[in-house]
Tab-separated table of C-alpha atoms and ligand atoms in Angstrom:
chain	number	residue	atom	x	y	z
A	13	MET	CA	-140.598	67.364	-102.206
A	14	LEU	CA	-137.265	67.997	-100.550
A	15	ARG	CA	-138.005	64.227	-99.275
A	16	GLU	CA	-138.351	62.736	-103.104
A	17	ARG	CA	-135.495	64.551	-103.851
A	18	TYR	CA	-133.344	63.457	-100.966
A	19	GLU	CA	-134.532	59.741	-101.493
A	20	GLN	CA	-133.461	60.082	-105.542
A	21	VAL	CA	-130.693	61.132	-104.578
A	22	LYS	CA	-129.548	58.582	-101.907
A	23	ALA	CA	-130.676	56.001	-104.607
A	24	SER	CA	-128.662	57.308	-107.113
A	25	LEU	CA	-125.468	55.901	-104.675
A	26	PRO	CA	-123.626	53.224	-104.373
A	27	PRO	CA	-123.043	52.485	-100.550
A	28	HIS	CA	-119.527	53.406	-100.599
A	29	VAL	CA	-120.157	57.053	-101.678
A	30	GLU	CA	-120.960	59.266	-99.187
A	31	LEU	CA	-123.154	62.253	-99.541
A	32	VAL	CA	-122.156	65.715	-98.989
A	33	ALA	CA	-125.523	67.774	-98.454
A	34	VAL	CA	-123.983	71.520	-100.473
A	35	SER	CA	-126.409	74.197	-98.122
A	36	LYS	CA	-124.344	77.611	-99.154
A	37	THR	CA	-127.534	79.989	-99.572
A	38	ARG	CA	-129.373	77.603	-97.782
A	39	SER	CA	-131.350	78.885	-94.599
A	40	ALA	CA	-131.243	77.530	-91.566
A	41	GLU	CA	-134.681	76.314	-91.826
A	42	GLU	CA	-133.891	74.233	-94.994
A	43	ILE	CA	-130.828	72.740	-93.895
A	44	LEU	CA	-132.963	71.422	-90.757
A	45	ALA	CA	-135.328	69.743	-92.850
A	46	LEU	CA	-132.477	67.680	-94.926
A	47	TYR	CA	-131.484	66.705	-90.992
A	48	ASP	CA	-134.907	65.714	-90.223
A	49	LEU	CA	-134.681	63.181	-92.846
A	50	GLY	CA	-131.355	62.088	-91.603
A	51	GLN	CA	-128.853	63.740	-93.062
A	52	ARG	CA	-125.783	64.652	-91.535
A	53	ALA	CA	-123.105	65.966	-93.635
A	54	PHE	CA	-123.530	69.243	-95.162
A	55	GLY	CA	-121.064	71.112	-96.914
A	56	GLU	CA	-120.518	75.123	-97.399
A	57	ASN	CA	-118.550	77.350	-99.184
A	58	TYR	CA	-118.541	80.475	-97.481
A	59	PRO	CA	-116.381	80.800	-93.748
A	60	GLN	CA	-118.773	83.750	-92.762
A	61	GLU	CA	-122.158	81.731	-93.916
A	62	LEU	CA	-120.532	78.669	-92.461
A	63	ALA	CA	-119.812	79.857	-88.933
A	64	ALA	CA	-123.366	81.921	-88.664
A	65	LYS	CA	-125.346	79.033	-89.198
A	66	GLN	CA	-123.333	76.402	-86.994
A	67	PRO	CA	-124.475	77.298	-83.810
A	68	GLN	CA	-127.919	77.772	-85.020
A	69	LEU	CA	-127.779	73.749	-86.115
A	70	PRO	CA	-127.678	70.899	-84.484
A	71	ALA	CA	-124.285	70.172	-82.728
A	72	ASP	CA	-123.953	66.521	-84.813
A	73	ILE	CA	-124.236	68.432	-88.106
A	74	ALA	CA	-120.538	66.821	-89.743
A	75	TRP	CA	-119.427	70.826	-91.532
A	76	HIS	CA	-117.568	70.196	-94.206
A	77	PHE	CA	-116.176	73.645	-95.954
A	78	ILE	CA	-115.823	72.844	-99.748
A	79	GLY	CA	-115.293	76.128	-100.794
A	80	HIS	CA	-111.427	78.625	-101.254
A	81	LEU	CA	-110.611	79.127	-97.674
A	82	GLN	CA	-108.303	82.461	-97.581
A	83	THR	CA	-105.714	81.895	-94.848
A	84	ASN	CA	-107.340	84.682	-93.033
A	85	LYS	CA	-110.809	82.873	-92.410
A	86	VAL	CA	-108.654	79.235	-91.469
A	87	LYS	CA	-109.750	80.774	-87.785
A	88	LEU	CA	-113.378	81.449	-88.256
A	89	ILE	CA	-114.012	77.194	-89.071
A	90	ALA	CA	-111.451	75.784	-87.063
A	91	PRO	CA	-113.016	75.079	-83.707
A	92	PHE	CA	-115.875	72.564	-85.562
A	93	VAL	CA	-115.338	72.213	-89.321
A	94	GLN	CA	-114.876	68.058	-90.189
A	95	LEU	CA	-113.262	67.946	-93.310
A	96	ILE	CA	-111.716	70.811	-95.379
A	97	HIS	CA	-111.792	69.713	-98.632
A	98	GLY	CA	-110.474	72.740	-100.675
A	99	VAL	CA	-106.970	72.935	-99.287
A	100	ASP	CA	-104.733	74.304	-102.225
A	101	SER	CA	-101.008	75.593	-101.021
A	102	ALA	CA	-98.564	74.677	-98.335
A	103	ARG	CA	-99.403	78.128	-96.554
A	104	LEU	CA	-103.188	77.077	-96.074
A	105	LEU	CA	-101.823	73.793	-94.286
A	106	ASP	CA	-99.625	75.969	-92.539
A	107	GLU	CA	-102.117	77.548	-91.279
A	108	ILE	CA	-104.634	75.147	-90.511
A	109	ASP	CA	-102.127	73.063	-88.625
A	110	LYS	CA	-101.877	76.217	-86.232
A	111	ARG	CA	-105.225	76.777	-85.782
A	112	ALA	CA	-106.160	73.354	-85.186
A	113	GLY	CA	-103.338	72.813	-82.905
A	114	ALA	CA	-104.181	75.460	-80.940
A	115	LEU	CA	-107.879	74.266	-80.064
A	116	GLY	CA	-106.658	70.727	-79.364
A	117	ARG	CA	-107.888	69.022	-82.919
A	118	SER	CA	-106.534	67.065	-85.750
A	119	GLN	CA	-107.611	68.614	-88.689
A	120	ASP	CA	-109.060	66.453	-91.363
A	121	VAL	CA	-108.515	68.155	-95.156
A	122	LEU	CA	-108.705	66.468	-98.738
A	123	LEU	CA	-105.468	68.618	-101.424
A	124	GLN	CA	-107.444	70.111	-103.861
A	125	VAL	CA	-106.054	69.175	-107.210
A	126	HIS	CA	-106.858	71.356	-110.585
A	127	ILE	CA	-108.188	68.897	-113.093
A	128	ALA	CA	-110.590	71.412	-114.647
A	129	ARG	CA	-109.531	73.239	-118.437
A	130	GLU	CA	-111.138	75.986	-116.637
A	131	GLU	CA	-108.374	78.854	-115.348
A	132	THR	CA	-110.632	79.953	-112.312
A	133	LYS	CA	-110.469	77.028	-110.305
A	134	HIS	CA	-108.274	76.897	-107.700
A	135	GLY	CA	-105.672	73.501	-106.823
A	136	PHE	CA	-102.570	71.993	-107.335
A	137	SER	CA	-101.243	70.982	-109.644
A	138	SER	CA	-100.700	67.128	-110.252
A	139	ALA	CA	-97.150	67.717	-110.096
A	140	GLU	CA	-97.107	70.454	-107.776
A	141	VAL	CA	-99.328	67.407	-104.879
A	142	THR	CA	-96.487	64.555	-105.702
A	143	ALA	CA	-93.976	67.151	-104.477
A	144	LEU	CA	-95.960	68.282	-101.689
A	145	LEU	CA	-96.141	64.448	-100.384
A	146	ALA	CA	-92.531	63.669	-102.087
A	147	ARG	CA	-90.695	64.129	-98.640
A	148	GLY	CA	-93.061	61.364	-97.115
A	149	ASP	CA	-93.305	63.881	-93.701
A	150	ALA	CA	-96.135	65.285	-93.841
A	151	ALA	CA	-97.416	64.086	-90.525
A	152	GLU	CA	-94.242	65.755	-88.581
A	153	HIS	CA	-94.872	68.645	-90.960
A	154	TRP	CA	-98.479	69.577	-89.990
A	155	PRO	CA	-98.806	67.327	-87.040
A	156	ASN	CA	-102.356	68.597	-86.432
A	157	VAL	CA	-103.360	67.643	-89.849
A	158	ARG	CA	-104.702	64.705	-91.667
A	159	ILE	CA	-104.938	64.462	-95.141
A	160	CYS	CA	-107.236	62.224	-96.209
A	161	GLY	CA	-107.406	61.877	-99.779
A	162	LEU	CA	-108.564	64.734	-102.345
A	163	MET	CA	-110.673	66.859	-103.654
A	164	GLY	CA	-111.238	68.157	-107.762
A	165	MET	CA	-113.838	69.936	-110.029
A	166	ALA	CA	-114.595	69.151	-113.838
A	167	THR	CA	-114.871	71.653	-116.140
A	168	LEU	CA	-118.544	72.690	-116.456
A	169	THR	CA	-119.324	71.352	-119.989
A	170	GLU	CA	-121.626	69.402	-121.753
A	171	ASP	CA	-118.882	67.056	-123.032
A	172	ARG	CA	-119.236	64.491	-120.632
A	173	VAL	CA	-116.207	62.203	-122.506
A	174	LEU	CA	-113.863	65.512	-121.479
A	175	VAL	CA	-115.461	65.615	-117.499
A	176	SER	CA	-115.229	61.858	-117.454
A	177	ALA	CA	-111.375	61.745	-118.563
A	178	GLU	CA	-110.934	64.620	-115.666
A	179	PHE	CA	-112.139	62.342	-113.300
A	180	HIS	CA	-109.985	59.496	-114.585
A	181	ASP	CA	-106.823	61.507	-113.984
A	182	LEU	CA	-108.343	61.953	-110.406
A	183	HIS	CA	-108.701	58.869	-109.464
A	184	ASP	CA	-105.213	58.098	-111.463
A	185	LEU	CA	-103.750	60.184	-109.174
A	186	PHE	CA	-105.194	59.425	-106.041
A	187	LYS	CA	-104.361	55.435	-106.335
A	188	LYS	CA	-100.592	57.092	-107.458
A	189	ILE	CA	-100.246	58.808	-104.439
A	190	GLN	CA	-102.096	55.501	-101.999
A	191	VAL	CA	-99.000	53.295	-103.329
A	192	ALA	CA	-96.669	55.881	-103.068
A	193	HIS	CA	-97.052	57.093	-99.881
A	194	PRO	CA	-98.468	54.205	-97.475
A	195	GLU	CA	-97.388	56.741	-94.485
A	196	LEU	CA	-100.618	58.542	-95.157
A	197	LEU	CA	-102.500	56.464	-92.833
A	198	HIS	CA	-105.887	57.995	-93.270
A	199	PHE	CA	-105.475	58.850	-97.234
A	200	THR	CA	-108.862	56.861	-98.568
A	201	ARG	CA	-111.733	59.685	-99.512
A	202	LEU	CA	-111.671	60.939	-103.660
A	203	SER	CA	-114.509	64.210	-103.111
A	204	MET	CA	-115.868	64.509	-106.707
A	205	GLY	CA	-119.080	64.829	-108.794
A	206	MET	CA	-121.434	67.215	-108.161
A	207	SER	CA	-125.469	67.369	-109.092
A	208	ASN	CA	-124.982	67.107	-112.829
A	209	ASP	CA	-121.788	64.989	-113.216
A	210	ALA	CA	-121.584	62.886	-110.111
A	211	ALA	CA	-122.545	59.758	-111.720
A	212	LEU	CA	-119.418	60.157	-114.050
A	213	ALA	CA	-117.357	60.516	-111.177
A	214	ILE	CA	-118.889	58.038	-109.159
A	215	ALA	CA	-117.821	55.525	-112.610
A	216	ALA	CA	-114.236	57.111	-112.349
A	217	GLY	CA	-113.641	56.472	-108.799
A	218	SER	CA	-115.566	59.280	-106.074
A	219	ASN	CA	-116.388	57.950	-102.965
A	220	LEU	CA	-117.666	61.863	-101.956
A	221	VAL	CA	-120.128	63.873	-104.222
A	222	ARG	CA	-120.705	67.080	-102.966
A	223	ILE	CA	-124.423	67.704	-103.803
A	224	GLY	CA	-126.787	70.909	-103.532
A	225	THR	CA	-129.093	71.493	-106.578
A	226	ALA	CA	-130.403	67.731	-106.709
A	227	LEU	CA	-131.659	68.327	-102.995
A	228	PHE	CA	-132.192	71.962	-102.866
A	229	GLY	CA	-133.556	72.651	-106.242
A	230	GLU	CA	-132.025	75.726	-107.830
A	231	ARG	CA	-129.926	78.092	-105.774
A	232	PRO	CA	-131.166	81.982	-106.072
A	233	SER	CA	-128.263	84.032	-106.974
A	234	ARG	CA	-126.072	85.665	-104.766
B	50	PLP	C1	-122.138	74.804	-105.214
B	50	PLP	C2	-121.181	73.336	-104.802
B	50	PLP	C3	-121.129	72.152	-104.947
B	50	PLP	C4	-122.679	71.254	-105.328
B	50	PLP	O1	-122.823	71.755	-106.529
B	50	PLP	P1	-124.569	71.412	-107.165
B	50	PLP	O2	-124.565	71.844	-108.706
B	50	PLP	O3	-125.330	72.550	-106.300
B	50	PLP	O4	-124.849	70.172	-106.853
B	50	PLP	C5	-119.770	71.426	-104.610
B	50	PLP	N1	-118.669	71.364	-105.158
B	50	PLP	C6	-118.811	72.581	-104.905
B	50	PLP	C7	-116.680	72.811	-104.790
B	50	PLP	C8	-119.112	73.857	-105.017
B	50	PLP	O5	-119.309	74.805	-104.847
């Protein structure tokens, strides 16, 4: 079952699109089963859950943190996390920079942009991201952080026209930033698309999708 789902998901992705297998609420055994099929990038939403699972699983897993990250939880994942998708404040960048510096690491992050109509989703507005980067000194300001791109979540709706428009807006912002900020050497990744909207996200320019349900099946409620 897992193998069939995995093959199906992979077959649906163009070669330039990276798959992060979203493993929140999944056991170490379930994660290992997908690892054994060849998957290496896994995404988690809760710092404590990720910090507990990481030591139980192979060291060559690339852990992505995709949830909302509170500043006081950065230390739990800072020693090993490969990419933090949901950075939504300068204060969080300050903390990530501090923790990464203390560990002698350089931390890759994505800035989360609020593209959905829902009030509850975290993230910068487009104007805030533009303002944050406007000075062009991010690399000096956060020397232990590499800003590698943007992340966004579309409105949870059946309205495909709306979802597609939101993804296209984020892609436009991503391209604008690339043109305006050649000094951001690593600004190449656009994380958008989940199980139910990955195809729309890829059509709009995503190169990193975060997929859980389509791989592991429905999540048990927490
Ligand atoms: C849970 C989650 C996903 C995966 O959602 P599925 O619908 O299970 O594919 C992707 N991104 C984020 C931020 C999530 O919290």
